[in-house]
XYZ file of C-alpha atoms in Angstrom:
177
model
C 0.000 0.000 0.000
C 2.836 2.377 0.781
C 4.339 1.878 -2.659
C 0.958 2.366 -4.339
C 0.443 5.573 -2.380
C 3.894 6.887 -3.350
C 3.308 6.120 -7.028
C -0.121 7.766 -7.029
C 1.230 10.822 -5.209
C 4.010 11.086 -7.817
C 1.378 10.778 -10.540
C -0.608 13.599 -8.924
C 2.489 15.812 -8.715
C 3.384 15.148 -12.358
C -0.187 15.719 -13.503
C -0.290 19.041 -11.680
C 3.094 20.101 -13.104
C 2.100 19.261 -16.659
C -1.552 20.284 -16.443
C -2.706 16.759 -17.311
C -6.156 16.859 -15.716
C -7.098 13.415 -17.007
C -4.164 11.821 -15.152
C -4.890 13.950 -12.090
C -8.518 12.817 -12.066
C -7.536 9.152 -12.361
C -5.017 9.371 -9.548
C -7.472 11.194 -7.281
C -10.159 8.655 -8.138
C -8.126 5.575 -7.269
C -5.807 6.809 -4.494
C -8.645 6.651 -1.936
C -8.640 2.859 -2.372
C -5.273 2.796 -0.592
C -6.678 4.713 2.364
C -9.816 2.563 2.399
C -7.692 -0.573 2.692
C -5.978 1.017 5.660
C -9.318 2.047 7.172
C -8.269 5.715 7.138
C -11.462 7.745 6.811
C -9.646 11.086 6.991
C -7.237 10.057 4.241
C -10.140 9.127 1.966
C -11.945 12.353 2.862
C -8.865 14.485 2.070
C -8.424 12.954 -1.382
C -12.153 13.078 -2.164
C -12.230 16.746 -1.149
C -9.303 17.404 -3.443
C -10.980 15.459 -6.269
C -14.101 17.583 -5.945
C -12.051 20.542 -7.206
C -11.174 18.683 -10.417
C -14.096 18.693 -12.875
C -12.971 15.440 -14.528
C -13.100 13.617 -11.169
C -15.893 15.415 -9.351
C -18.843 13.379 -10.591
C -17.301 9.970 -11.166
C -18.954 6.892 -9.762
C -15.832 6.075 -7.751
C -15.693 9.451 -6.013
C -19.368 9.079 -5.082
C -18.602 5.545 -3.880
C -15.780 6.813 -1.683
C -18.168 9.420 -0.259
C -20.648 6.627 0.514
C -17.875 4.679 2.272
C -17.010 7.697 4.417
C -20.680 8.065 5.363
C -20.879 4.335 6.169
C -17.802 4.520 8.384
C -19.283 7.525 10.200
C -22.577 5.696 10.787
C -24.542 8.001 8.470
C -26.668 5.271 6.913
C -29.097 7.497 4.989
C -26.220 9.392 3.390
C -24.296 6.177 2.671
C -27.357 4.767 0.935
C -28.154 7.913 -1.035
C -24.612 8.512 -2.245
C -24.025 4.792 -2.795
C -27.057 4.640 -5.077
C -25.798 7.715 -6.938
C -22.441 5.969 -7.357
C -24.005 2.834 -8.820
C -26.245 4.861 -11.119
C -23.316 6.984 -12.318
C -21.241 3.854 -12.850
C -23.917 2.352 -15.051
C -23.972 5.447 -17.242
C -20.266 6.257 -17.534
C -18.907 6.867 -21.014
C -16.505 3.936 -20.816
C -19.361 1.423 -21.011
C -18.871 -1.237 -18.351
C -17.548 0.110 -15.068
C -15.639 -2.735 -13.369
C -15.220 -0.655 -10.197
C -18.846 -0.636 -9.045
C -17.655 -2.249 -5.801
C -16.597 1.196 -4.561
C -20.248 2.197 -4.169
C -21.824 -1.252 -3.829
C -20.163 -2.182 -0.538
C -21.712 0.688 1.444
C -25.088 -0.273 -0.051
C -24.613 -3.874 1.060
C -23.720 -2.663 4.551
C -26.757 -0.393 4.778
C -29.126 -3.080 3.489
C -27.795 -5.609 6.007
C -28.045 -3.092 8.849
C -31.660 -2.478 7.878
C -32.226 -6.242 7.590
C -33.244 -5.751 3.971
C -31.769 -9.022 2.783
C -33.563 -8.931 -0.574
C -31.862 -5.655 -1.446
C -28.512 -6.795 -0.003
C -28.591 -9.872 -2.212
C -29.355 -7.709 -5.239
C -26.260 -5.613 -4.503
C -24.184 -8.764 -3.958
C -25.389 -10.105 -7.310
C -24.180 -6.886 -8.976
C -20.879 -7.081 -7.095
C -20.224 -10.629 -8.306
C -21.191 -9.937 -11.913
C -18.462 -11.164 -14.314
C -17.960 -7.595 -15.591
C -16.833 -6.464 -12.151
C -13.471 -6.444 -10.411
C -14.026 -9.194 -7.870
C -13.034 -8.953 -4.230
C -10.285 -11.259 -2.998
C -11.194 -14.959 -2.686
C -11.605 -14.807 1.101
C -14.534 -12.430 0.520
C -15.720 -13.597 -2.907
C -16.135 -17.226 -1.792
C -18.544 -16.546 1.104
C -20.425 -13.986 -0.999
C -20.845 -16.556 -3.755
C -21.958 -19.120 -1.188
C -24.486 -16.647 0.221
C -25.845 -15.921 -3.250
C -26.079 -19.631 -4.119
C -27.783 -20.341 -0.803
C -30.199 -17.468 -1.440
C -30.977 -18.746 -4.924
C -31.631 -22.194 -3.417
C -34.351 -20.645 -1.249
C -32.429 -20.773 2.026
C -32.853 -17.136 3.051
C -31.883 -17.499 6.722
C -28.639 -19.266 5.842
C -27.833 -16.690 3.150
C -28.433 -13.872 5.643
C -26.105 -15.530 8.174
C -23.385 -15.970 5.539
C -23.639 -12.305 4.523
C -23.388 -11.134 8.102
C -20.215 -13.209 8.528
C -18.583 -11.385 5.589
C -19.145 -7.908 7.056
C -16.286 -7.879 9.620
C -13.764 -9.097 7.045
C -15.010 -6.610 4.430
C -14.665 -3.826 7.001
C -11.186 -4.945 8.009
C -10.073 -5.018 4.368
C -11.557 -1.560 3.671
C -14.277 -2.623 1.281
C -16.967 -1.769 3.791
């Protein structure tokens, strides 16, 4: 993570020196992932705040997703849900076609749905998260999510709910949630 942060910070510095706003936007969009993995809310907030000043980054699905994650971590469930939904919607309408980084906004939505015991909605978000067009989480998270989805599809709702709830602490520890 330290190396990734250094490289992204160098990319930001070079982008600012050369006026390359596209590179700057990309670095500011993905650097928060480093801070999320560390669980550093203030680090994510600082980069998101900086990204909001760059028109090319301001409205991206990932920036909205990082905002949803901050809200989730601060216990602001309504905001996490609202901004998370905006992230997913923006990701589905981005110019690049398929957005493989929907996870940035989907995880806070999964957390909110589980907190509200809305398992139907949580499973819908999990289904989107595990779609083949998406960047999958690591196997230690993807495997229980897949098991939960398969269990859900087999009509075993209580078991699926229990499996999802078991994933939450690991997803939080790894910075996804």
